[in-house]
Coordinates of C-alpha atoms in Angstrom, one line a residue:
Chain A
M1 CA -0.3 -0.3 -0.5
S2 CA 2.6 2.0 1.0
E3 CA 4.6 2.0 -2.7
R4 CA 1.4 2.9 -4.1
E5 CA 0.7 5.8 -2.7
V6 CA 4.6 6.3 -2.7
L7 CA 3.8 6.3 -6.5
E8 CA 0.7 8.8 -6.4
L9 CA 2.3 11.2 -4.9
L10 CA 5.6 10.9 -7.3
R11 CA 3.0 11.0 -9.6
E12 CA 1.3 14.8 -8.7
N13 CA 4.9 16.3 -8.2
A14 CA 8.2 14.5 -8.4
R15 CA 9.7 17.5 -6.9
Y16 CA 7.7 16.4 -3.4
S17 CA 11.0 15.6 -1.4
T18 CA 11.9 12.6 0.2
A19 CA 11.0 14.2 3.2
D20 CA 7.7 15.7 2.2
I21 CA 6.9 12.0 1.2
A22 CA 7.6 10.8 4.9
R23 CA 5.8 14.5 6.3
M24 CA 2.5 13.6 3.6
T25 CA 1.8 9.0 4.3
D26 CA 3.2 8.9 8.2
L27 CA 6.4 6.4 6.9
E28 CA 9.7 6.9 7.7
E29 CA 12.1 9.2 5.4
S30 CA 14.5 6.1 4.6
E31 CA 11.6 4.3 4.2
V32 CA 10.4 6.6 1.8
E33 CA 13.1 6.9 -0.1
A34 CA 13.8 2.4 0.4
T35 CA 10.0 2.3 -1.3
I36 CA 12.0 4.6 -4.2
E37 CA 15.1 2.8 -4.8
E38 CA 12.5 -0.3 -4.5
L39 CA 10.9 0.6 -7.8
E40 CA 13.6 2.5 -9.3
A41 CA 15.3 -1.1 -9.3
A42 CA 11.6 -2.8 -10.6
G43 CA 11.3 -0.4 -13.8
V44 CA 8.4 0.9 -12.7
L45 CA 10.3 4.0 -11.4
R46 CA 11.4 4.8 -15.1
G47 CA 11.9 8.9 -15.0
Y48 CA 11.1 11.8 -13.8
Q49 CA 9.6 14.7 -16.0
A50 CA 8.2 18.3 -16.1
V51 CA 4.9 19.2 -17.3
V52 CA 5.7 21.6 -19.6
D53 CA 3.4 24.0 -21.9
W54 CA 4.8 25.0 -24.5
D55 CA 2.7 27.0 -25.8
A56 CA 3.6 29.6 -23.2
L57 CA 7.2 30.2 -24.1
E58 CA 8.6 31.9 -27.4
D59 CA 10.6 29.2 -28.5
E60 CA 8.5 27.1 -31.0
R61 CA 8.0 24.3 -30.6
V62 CA 6.2 21.0 -32.8
R63 CA 4.5 18.2 -31.6
A64 CA 2.2 16.4 -34.2
E65 CA 0.1 12.8 -32.8
V66 CA 0.9 10.2 -35.2
E67 CA -1.7 7.4 -36.8
L68 CA -0.1 4.5 -38.0
N69 CA -0.8 1.0 -39.9
V70 CA 1.2 -1.8 -39.8
T71 CA 1.2 -5.1 -42.1
L72 CA 2.9 -8.0 -40.8
D73 CA 4.4 -10.9 -41.4
R74 CA 5.8 -13.9 -40.1
E75 CA 9.0 -12.5 -39.3
T76 CA 7.9 -8.8 -37.9
S77 CA 6.0 -8.4 -34.6
Y78 CA 4.2 -5.6 -33.1
G79 CA 7.4 -5.3 -30.6
D80 CA 9.9 -5.4 -33.5
I81 CA 8.4 -2.3 -35.4
A82 CA 7.9 -0.7 -31.8
E83 CA 11.5 -1.4 -30.9
R84 CA 12.4 0.1 -34.5
L85 CA 10.4 3.4 -34.0
A86 CA 11.0 3.7 -29.7
R87 CA 14.6 4.5 -30.3
F88 CA 14.5 8.0 -32.5
P89 CA 14.3 10.2 -30.6
Q90 CA 12.1 12.7 -31.9
V91 CA 9.0 9.9 -30.3
T92 CA 8.5 10.9 -27.3
S93 CA 5.8 8.7 -27.0
L94 CA 4.3 5.4 -29.0
R95 CA 1.2 2.9 -27.7
L96 CA -0.3 -0.2 -29.2
V97 CA -3.6 0.6 -29.3
S98 CA -6.9 -1.1 -30.5
G99 CA -9.3 1.0 -33.3
D100 CA -8.6 2.1 -36.6
Y101 CA -5.1 2.1 -36.9
D102 CA -1.6 0.3 -34.9
F103 CA 0.0 2.8 -33.4
D104 CA -0.8 5.8 -31.5
M105 CA 2.3 8.4 -32.1
E106 CA 3.9 11.0 -30.7
V107 CA 6.8 13.2 -32.2
E108 CA 8.7 16.4 -31.7
G109 CA 10.4 18.5 -33.1
D110 CA 11.6 22.8 -33.7
S111 CA 9.3 22.7 -36.8
I112 CA 6.3 21.8 -39.4
R113 CA 9.6 21.0 -41.2
E114 CA 11.5 18.9 -39.3
V115 CA 9.0 16.3 -37.7
S116 CA 7.2 16.5 -41.2
Q117 CA 10.5 14.6 -43.2
F118 CA 11.2 12.9 -40.0
I119 CA 8.0 11.0 -40.9
S120 CA 8.2 10.8 -44.5
E121 CA 11.7 9.6 -44.3
K122 CA 12.7 7.5 -41.7
V123 CA 8.7 6.7 -40.6
A124 CA 7.5 6.2 -44.1
P125 CA 9.6 4.0 -45.5
V126 CA 9.5 1.2 -42.1
P127 CA 8.4 -1.6 -45.0
E128 CA 6.1 -2.9 -42.6
I129 CA 4.5 0.6 -42.1
T130 CA 1.3 1.0 -44.5
Q131 CA -0.3 4.3 -43.9
T132 CA 0.9 7.2 -41.7
V133 CA -1.8 10.1 -41.2
T134 CA -0.3 13.0 -39.5
H135 CA -2.1 15.1 -36.5
Y136 CA -0.1 18.4 -35.5
V137 CA -0.9 19.5 -32.0
M138 CA -2.5 23.0 -32.0
T139 CA -2.6 23.7 -28.4
S140 CA -2.6 21.3 -25.9
Y141 CA -5.3 21.8 -22.5
K142 CA -4.4 18.8 -20.0
E143 CA -0.7 17.6 -20.5
N144 CA -0.2 14.2 -18.1
G145 CA -3.5 14.8 -15.2
I146 CA -2.3 18.8 -15.1
E147 CA -4.9 21.6 -17.2
L148 CA -2.3 24.3 -19.1
G149 CA -3.6 27.1 -19.2
D150 CA -3.7 29.8 -16.6
G151 CA -4.3 28.6 -13.8
D152 CA -4.3 30.7 -10.6
D153 CA -8.1 31.3 -10.8
D154 CA -8.5 31.3 -6.7
D155 CA -10.6 33.6 -5.5
R156 CA -12.0 32.5 -2.5
L157 CA -12.1 34.9 0.2
S158 CA -8.5 35.0 2.3
V159 CA -10.4 34.7 5.2
S160 CA -13.8 33.5 5.6
P161 CA -15.0 31.5 9.4
Chain B
M1 CA -33.7 60.5 10.9
T2 CA -30.7 57.6 11.4
L3 CA -31.6 53.9 11.0
E4 CA -31.9 52.5 14.5
P5 CA -30.7 49.0 13.7
A6 CA -32.3 46.9 16.6
Q7 CA -30.5 45.6 20.1
R8 CA -30.4 42.4 19.4
V9 CA -27.8 43.5 16.1
Q10 CA -26.1 46.3 17.7
A11 CA -25.3 42.8 20.7
V12 CA -23.7 41.8 17.8
P13 CA -20.3 42.5 17.3
P14 CA -18.1 43.0 13.9
S15 CA -16.7 39.6 13.1
G16 CA -12.6 39.4 14.5
I17 CA -11.5 37.9 11.3
R18 CA -13.3 41.2 8.7
R19 CA -10.1 43.2 9.8
F20 CA -7.0 40.1 9.1
F21 CA -9.5 40.0 5.6
E22 CA -9.1 44.0 4.4
I23 CA -5.1 43.1 5.5
A24 CA -4.7 39.7 3.4
E25 CA -6.9 41.7 0.9
E26 CA -4.5 44.5 0.3
R27 CA -1.4 42.3 -0.9
D28 CA -0.4 39.9 -4.0
D29 CA 1.8 38.1 -2.0
V30 CA -0.5 36.1 0.7
I31 CA -1.1 32.7 1.0
S32 CA -3.9 32.0 2.5
L33 CA -4.1 29.8 5.3
G34 CA -7.4 31.6 6.5
V35 CA -9.2 30.0 4.4
G36 CA -12.5 27.6 5.7
E37 CA -13.9 26.2 2.0
P38 CA -12.6 24.1 -0.4
D39 CA -9.9 24.7 -3.1
F40 CA -11.6 21.6 -5.5
S41 CA -14.2 22.5 -7.3
T42 CA -17.6 21.0 -7.5
P43 CA -17.4 17.7 -8.9
W44 CA -18.5 18.6 -12.6
A45 CA -21.1 15.7 -13.0
A46 CA -22.8 17.5 -9.5
R47 CA -22.3 21.0 -12.1
D48 CA -23.5 19.4 -15.2
A49 CA -26.4 18.8 -13.4
A50 CA -27.0 22.0 -12.1
I51 CA -26.6 23.6 -15.1
H52 CA -29.2 20.5 -16.9
S53 CA -31.6 21.1 -14.7
L54 CA -30.9 25.1 -16.4
E55 CA -31.3 23.8 -20.0
Q56 CA -34.3 22.7 -19.1
G57 CA -36.2 25.5 -17.8
R58 CA -36.0 24.5 -13.7
T59 CA -36.1 27.2 -12.2
S60 CA -39.0 28.0 -10.3
Y61 CA -40.2 26.7 -6.6
T62 CA -40.0 23.5 -4.9
A63 CA -41.9 22.2 -2.0
N64 CA -40.9 24.7 1.3
R65 CA -38.8 21.5 2.2
G66 CA -37.5 20.7 -1.6
M67 CA -37.4 18.0 -3.3
R68 CA -39.1 14.9 -2.0
E69 CA -36.2 13.1 -4.8
L70 CA -33.6 15.3 -2.5
R71 CA -35.1 14.9 0.2
E72 CA -35.2 10.4 0.0
A73 CA -31.9 10.8 -1.2
I74 CA -30.2 11.6 1.7
A75 CA -32.0 10.3 3.9
G76 CA -30.4 7.2 2.2
Y77 CA -27.1 8.7 2.3
V78 CA -28.0 9.5 6.4
A79 CA -29.1 6.2 6.8
D80 CA -26.0 4.0 5.1
R81 CA -23.2 6.9 6.3
F82 CA -23.9 7.6 9.8
D83 CA -26.6 5.1 10.5
L84 CA -29.3 8.3 11.2
A85 CA -32.4 6.7 10.1
Y86 CA -35.5 10.0 8.7
D87 CA -38.7 10.3 7.0
P88 CA -38.2 12.3 4.0
D89 CA -41.8 13.6 3.7
E90 CA -41.7 14.4 7.5
E91 CA -38.3 13.9 9.3
I92 CA -36.2 16.2 6.9
I93 CA -36.2 20.8 5.8
V94 CA -33.2 21.1 2.8
T95 CA -32.0 25.0 3.6
A96 CA -29.6 27.7 1.5
G97 CA -27.1 25.8 2.8
A98 CA -26.3 24.5 6.7
S99 CA -25.7 28.2 7.6
E100 CA -29.9 28.4 7.0
A101 CA -30.7 25.1 8.8
V102 CA -28.5 26.4 12.4
D103 CA -30.7 29.9 12.2
L104 CA -34.2 28.6 11.5
A105 CA -33.5 25.5 14.7
F106 CA -32.4 28.7 17.3
R107 CA -35.5 31.1 15.8
A108 CA -37.9 27.8 15.5
F109 CA -36.2 26.4 19.5
V110 CA -35.0 29.1 21.5
D111 CA -37.4 31.4 23.6
P112 CA -36.0 35.0 24.5
G113 CA -34.4 34.5 26.7
D114 CA -33.5 30.8 26.9
T115 CA -29.1 30.0 27.4
V116 CA -27.9 27.9 24.7
A117 CA -24.6 26.3 26.3
I118 CA -21.5 25.9 23.1
A119 CA -19.6 24.3 23.3
Q120 CA -16.0 26.5 22.0
P121 CA -14.3 26.9 20.3
S122 CA -16.8 27.3 18.1
Y123 CA -17.6 28.5 14.7
I124 CA -18.1 32.0 14.2
S125 CA -21.6 32.3 13.9
Y126 CA -23.2 30.3 16.5
E127 CA -23.6 32.8 19.1
P128 CA -25.0 36.0 17.3
G129 CA -27.6 33.6 15.6
V130 CA -28.5 32.6 19.1
I131 CA -28.9 35.8 20.3
F132 CA -30.6 37.1 16.5
A133 CA -32.8 34.6 18.3
G134 CA -33.7 36.5 21.8
G135 CA -32.0 33.8 23.7
E136 CA -28.2 33.6 25.4
P137 CA -25.5 32.2 24.6
L138 CA -23.6 30.3 27.5
P139 CA -19.7 29.4 26.0
V140 CA -18.2 26.7 27.4
P141 CA -14.8 25.8 27.1
T142 CA -12.8 23.3 25.6
R143 CA -9.1 22.5 26.7
E144 CA -6.4 20.9 24.7
A145 CA -5.6 19.2 28.0
D146 CA -9.2 16.8 26.5
D147 CA -7.8 16.7 22.8
F148 CA -10.7 19.5 22.7
R149 CA -13.8 17.4 23.4
L150 CA -16.8 18.2 25.1
T151 CA -16.5 16.8 28.5
V152 CA -19.2 16.7 31.1
E153 CA -17.0 18.2 33.5
A154 CA -16.3 20.6 31.2
L155 CA -20.6 21.1 30.9
E156 CA -20.3 21.5 34.5
R157 CA -17.8 24.3 35.4
A158 CA -19.7 26.4 32.7
G159 CA -23.1 25.7 34.2
A160 CA -24.8 23.9 31.2
A161 CA -26.5 21.9 34.0
D162 CA -29.3 25.0 33.3
A163 CA -29.2 26.1 29.9
D164 CA -31.7 25.7 27.3
A165 CA -30.4 23.9 24.9
L166 CA -26.2 22.3 24.2
V167 CA -24.8 23.4 20.3
L168 CA -22.2 21.0 19.7
C169 CA -19.5 21.1 16.6
Y170 CA -17.4 18.3 16.0
P171 CA -15.7 17.3 13.6
N172 CA -14.9 21.4 15.4
N173 CA -14.5 24.6 13.3
P174 CA -11.7 25.7 14.3
T175 CA -9.9 22.5 16.6
G176 CA -10.4 19.9 14.0
A177 CA -11.0 17.5 17.3
V178 CA -13.7 14.9 16.3
M179 CA -15.9 12.9 19.5
P180 CA -15.5 9.9 18.7
A181 CA -19.5 7.6 20.1
E182 CA -17.5 6.5 24.2
D183 CA -16.9 10.5 24.2
L184 CA -20.7 11.0 22.7
A185 CA -22.3 9.2 25.0
P186 CA -21.5 11.1 28.3
I187 CA -22.6 13.5 27.0
A188 CA -25.6 12.3 25.9
D189 CA -26.5 10.7 28.9
F190 CA -25.7 15.1 30.2
A191 CA -28.0 16.9 27.6
R192 CA -31.5 13.4 28.6
E193 CA -30.6 14.2 32.4
H194 CA -31.1 17.9 31.9
D195 CA -33.6 18.0 29.1
L196 CA -31.7 20.2 27.0
T197 CA -32.2 20.3 22.6
V198 CA -29.0 19.7 21.4
F199 CA -28.3 21.3 17.6
S200 CA -25.0 18.8 16.6
D201 CA -23.5 20.1 13.7
E202 CA -21.8 17.9 11.4
I203 CA -20.7 19.5 8.7
Y204 CA -17.8 17.9 8.3
A205 CA -18.9 14.7 9.2
E206 CA -17.3 13.4 6.0
L207 CA -13.6 15.1 6.2
T208 CA -13.3 12.1 9.3
Y209 CA -9.9 11.0 9.0
E210 CA -9.4 8.6 12.3
G211 CA -12.7 6.2 12.8
E212 CA -16.1 6.8 12.2
H213 CA -18.0 9.6 12.6
T214 CA -20.6 8.8 15.4
S215 CA -23.6 11.6 15.4
I216 CA -24.8 12.1 18.8
A217 CA -28.8 11.6 17.6
T218 CA -27.8 7.8 17.3
F219 CA -27.4 7.1 21.1
E220 CA -31.1 6.2 22.4
G221 CA -33.9 9.2 23.6
M222 CA -31.1 11.0 21.7
R223 CA -33.1 11.2 17.8
E224 CA -35.8 12.9 19.7
R225 CA -34.4 16.2 21.4
T226 CA -31.2 16.7 18.5
V227 CA -31.5 18.5 15.5
V228 CA -28.5 17.4 13.4
F229 CA -27.5 20.2 10.6
N230 CA -25.5 18.3 7.6
G231 CA -24.4 20.2 3.8
F232 CA -23.3 19.7 1.0
S233 CA -20.5 23.0 1.4
K234 CA -17.3 21.2 2.5
A235 CA -17.5 17.8 1.3
Y236 CA -18.9 18.1 -2.1
A237 CA -16.9 21.4 -2.5
M238 CA -20.2 22.8 -3.0
T239 CA -20.3 26.1 -0.5
G240 CA -21.5 28.4 -2.9
L241 CA -24.1 26.5 -3.7
R242 CA -25.2 26.8 -0.7
L243 CA -27.1 23.5 0.2
G244 CA -27.8 22.1 3.5
Y245 CA -30.2 20.1 5.3
A246 CA -31.3 19.8 9.3
L247 CA -33.5 16.7 10.6
A248 CA -34.9 15.9 13.5
P249 CA -38.8 14.6 14.4
A250 CA -41.5 15.3 12.7
D251 CA -42.4 18.3 15.3
A252 CA -40.0 19.9 14.7
I253 CA -39.1 20.3 11.2
T254 CA -42.7 21.5 11.2
A255 CA -41.5 24.3 13.4
M256 CA -38.7 24.7 11.3
N257 CA -40.2 25.0 8.0
R258 CA -42.6 27.8 9.4
V259 CA -39.5 30.0 10.4
H260 CA -38.7 28.4 5.9
Q261 CA -41.2 29.0 4.9
Y262 CA -42.3 32.6 5.0
G263 CA -38.0 33.6 4.8
M264 CA -36.4 31.9 2.2
L265 CA -39.9 30.2 1.3
S266 CA -37.1 27.0 -0.7
A267 CA -33.9 26.7 -1.2
P268 CA -32.2 27.1 -4.4
T269 CA -33.2 25.0 -6.8
T270 CA -30.9 24.8 -8.7
A271 CA -28.8 23.8 -6.4
Q272 CA -31.4 21.1 -5.7
Y273 CA -30.4 19.3 -7.8
A274 CA -26.5 19.3 -7.6
A275 CA -26.9 18.2 -4.9
L276 CA -28.7 15.1 -6.0
E277 CA -26.6 13.9 -8.7
A278 CA -23.9 14.5 -5.7
L279 CA -26.3 12.0 -4.0
D280 CA -25.3 9.6 -6.6
S281 CA -22.9 9.8 -8.3
C282 CA -19.8 11.5 -6.9
D283 CA -18.8 9.5 -3.7
D284 CA -15.7 8.8 -6.0
D285 CA -14.9 12.6 -6.2
V286 CA -15.4 12.4 -2.1
E287 CA -13.0 10.2 -1.3
E288 CA -10.2 11.7 -3.5
M289 CA -11.2 14.7 -2.1
V290 CA -10.2 12.9 1.4
G291 CA -8.2 11.1 0.9
Q292 CA -6.2 14.7 -0.2
Y293 CA -7.5 16.4 2.9
D294 CA -5.7 14.2 4.7
R295 CA -1.7 13.9 3.5
R296 CA -2.3 17.4 3.3
R297 CA -2.9 17.4 7.6
Q298 CA -0.7 14.9 7.7
F299 CA 2.2 17.4 5.9
V300 CA 1.3 20.6 8.5
L301 CA 0.5 18.8 11.3
S302 CA 4.3 16.3 10.9
R303 CA 5.8 20.3 9.5
F304 CA 4.3 22.3 13.1
E305 CA 6.4 19.3 14.9
E306 CA 9.1 20.4 12.7
I307 CA 9.1 24.0 13.3
G308 CA 8.9 23.9 16.4
M309 CA 5.0 25.3 17.1
P310 CA 3.1 22.5 18.8
C311 CA 0.4 21.8 17.0
F312 CA -2.3 19.5 18.9
E313 CA -3.4 16.7 16.4
A314 CA -6.7 17.5 14.5
K315 CA -8.3 14.5 13.6
G316 CA -11.1 16.5 11.4
A317 CA -12.7 19.0 8.9
F318 CA -9.6 21.0 7.8
Y319 CA -7.6 22.8 9.9
V320 CA -5.3 22.5 12.5
F321 CA -5.4 24.8 15.7
P322 CA -1.3 25.7 16.4
E323 CA 0.0 26.5 19.9
V324 CA 1.0 31.2 19.5
P325 CA 4.8 30.8 21.0
A326 CA 5.2 31.7 24.6
G327 CA 5.0 35.9 24.3
W328 CA 2.4 36.4 22.1
T329 CA -0.8 36.9 21.8
A330 CA -2.9 35.3 18.8
E331 CA -3.7 38.4 17.2
E332 CA -0.8 39.9 17.4
F333 CA 1.3 36.7 15.7
A334 CA -0.8 36.2 13.2
E335 CA -0.9 40.1 11.6
E336 CA 2.8 40.1 12.0
L337 CA 3.2 37.1 10.4
L338 CA 0.5 38.4 7.6
Y339 CA 2.8 41.6 7.3
E340 CA 5.9 40.6 7.3
Q341 CA 5.5 36.7 5.6
G342 CA 2.4 37.2 3.9
V343 CA 1.2 34.2 5.4
A344 CA -3.3 34.6 6.4
V345 CA -4.2 32.7 9.3
V346 CA -6.9 33.4 11.2
P347 CA -6.0 34.0 15.9
G348 CA -8.0 31.5 17.5
D349 CA -9.9 33.8 20.2
V350 CA -12.0 35.1 16.8
F351 CA -13.8 31.1 18.3
G352 CA -14.3 32.1 21.6
E353 CA -12.2 32.8 25.1
S354 CA -11.0 29.6 24.8
G355 CA -9.4 29.9 21.4
T356 CA -6.8 32.2 23.1
G357 CA -3.0 31.1 22.8
H358 CA -3.7 29.5 19.2
L359 CA -4.3 29.8 15.6
R360 CA -7.0 28.3 13.0
V361 CA -4.5 27.2 9.8
S362 CA -6.8 26.2 7.2
Y363 CA -5.4 23.2 4.9
A364 CA -8.0 23.8 2.6
T365 CA -5.4 24.4 0.1
G366 CA -2.6 22.7 -2.7
L367 CA 0.0 21.0 -0.6
G368 CA 2.7 23.2 -2.8
D369 CA 1.2 26.7 -1.0
L370 CA 0.8 24.5 2.0
R371 CA 4.5 24.2 1.9
E372 CA 5.5 27.6 1.0
A373 CA 3.8 28.5 4.1
L374 CA 5.1 26.6 6.2
S375 CA 8.8 28.0 5.4
R376 CA 7.2 31.4 6.0
I377 CA 6.1 30.8 9.5
E378 CA 9.8 28.9 10.1
A379 CA 11.6 32.0 9.0
F380 CA 9.2 34.3 11.6
L381 CA 9.9 32.0 13.9
E382 CA 13.4 32.1 13.8
E383 CA 13.8 35.6 13.0
R384 CA 11.1 36.6 15.3
V385 CA 10.6 33.5 18.1

């Protein structure tokens, strides 16, 4: 149970210190540290990232959601294709999904040209990939459970009964 | 000619927190821990039901006592959660917030000159409410040594044996104290022995972090002398929708409804639809919010301990009630803290004399702000204490 609590808190904010997590879970700080180490070693905790609202930044950052259809042959599995695609640093997430297409891939780049080139030159030529449909992200309203935008809309009375 | 307020209105002093509110409003860097209001939004399903009711043009009065389906839902909810059995037709009234329910009860049951014992520290509206009804408040101080729980000794010491009624609020605003069944039993005995009407404000019942909430109305012989107040503001984060209710025997609800039907007529219809949906489908939202409050509670208690401000272990509501360091009054401490560090807390004496020397600190604010606020309090202590 403590594992789950620690994971939920890290998901909420990966920058909570072990001391803060200990305070919130009523565990010893050393227990929190040990739990985190175990979860990292077991490959449950895979990394810690910032949630960025790129729209709030001057620099352009282009993201696209790409639908991929593949046709498998005897020697190639979904896993083989995924392994090949996941190696590209431009690919930020990759999932096998059910429905009208097979893979759901997120790609990032500094310009539309860069992203387009990547898809046409690196992804589309993979022999098993039969179709790509690219959706450029225009505005992001929520990322990793965090709502983006102006944020501070706390209009409660500063002091109230 | 000037408009001269009635004596009973003049008898009520202005709210002790108004000054802090004004100072806090002047500054834009204030982290407020003075807020007795959830920082969560009303669960979406409840908001959606309110919107849908408006789209359907359901904007007329409801029955004075509230929509029947809502009263039925409330009856089911209090039976499941708190073992309270009330007939939705005759023993439940839906009000504009639990505050209206409290006011109705005072006006329906307090005669001029009646003494109403109030367990303190307490929510700031009970005393004025009793005075507006023509009654005389009798503070019953509770002590930190008793974990701010009400005891028979405290009742006897304050002279509550001669009172006509007793006001309870557990889980308590401002201390966060709860009264488990074993502590309530002797209070119930006392109320029966001295023939006290009991007004039990249980608005924070869902926010009980250790053990289960027990209502005093569940004790033998208490149902017939108790009015229970509850509402949607705290557990469902619906403060602005103003929806509460009272549970009491049929004659009592009839009396309260007599006042209600001439003053309020009926609680807001839109809010009643939101409340109905809240009871129907928002259990998970409540569970999630209560979980968050509990984490914050543990965080805040632990930080106060670390920085050396003794703080009794609150087990309910969303407040803690730390002690002010020696040499300070709560008001001075709160004011200096606000000026120097931009952290707003409420001096404990606002909630009655027995709150003297304490601060009410709300954790109905995000963890990030709580962490920063506690660091600022720590810095203040290092500099000034």
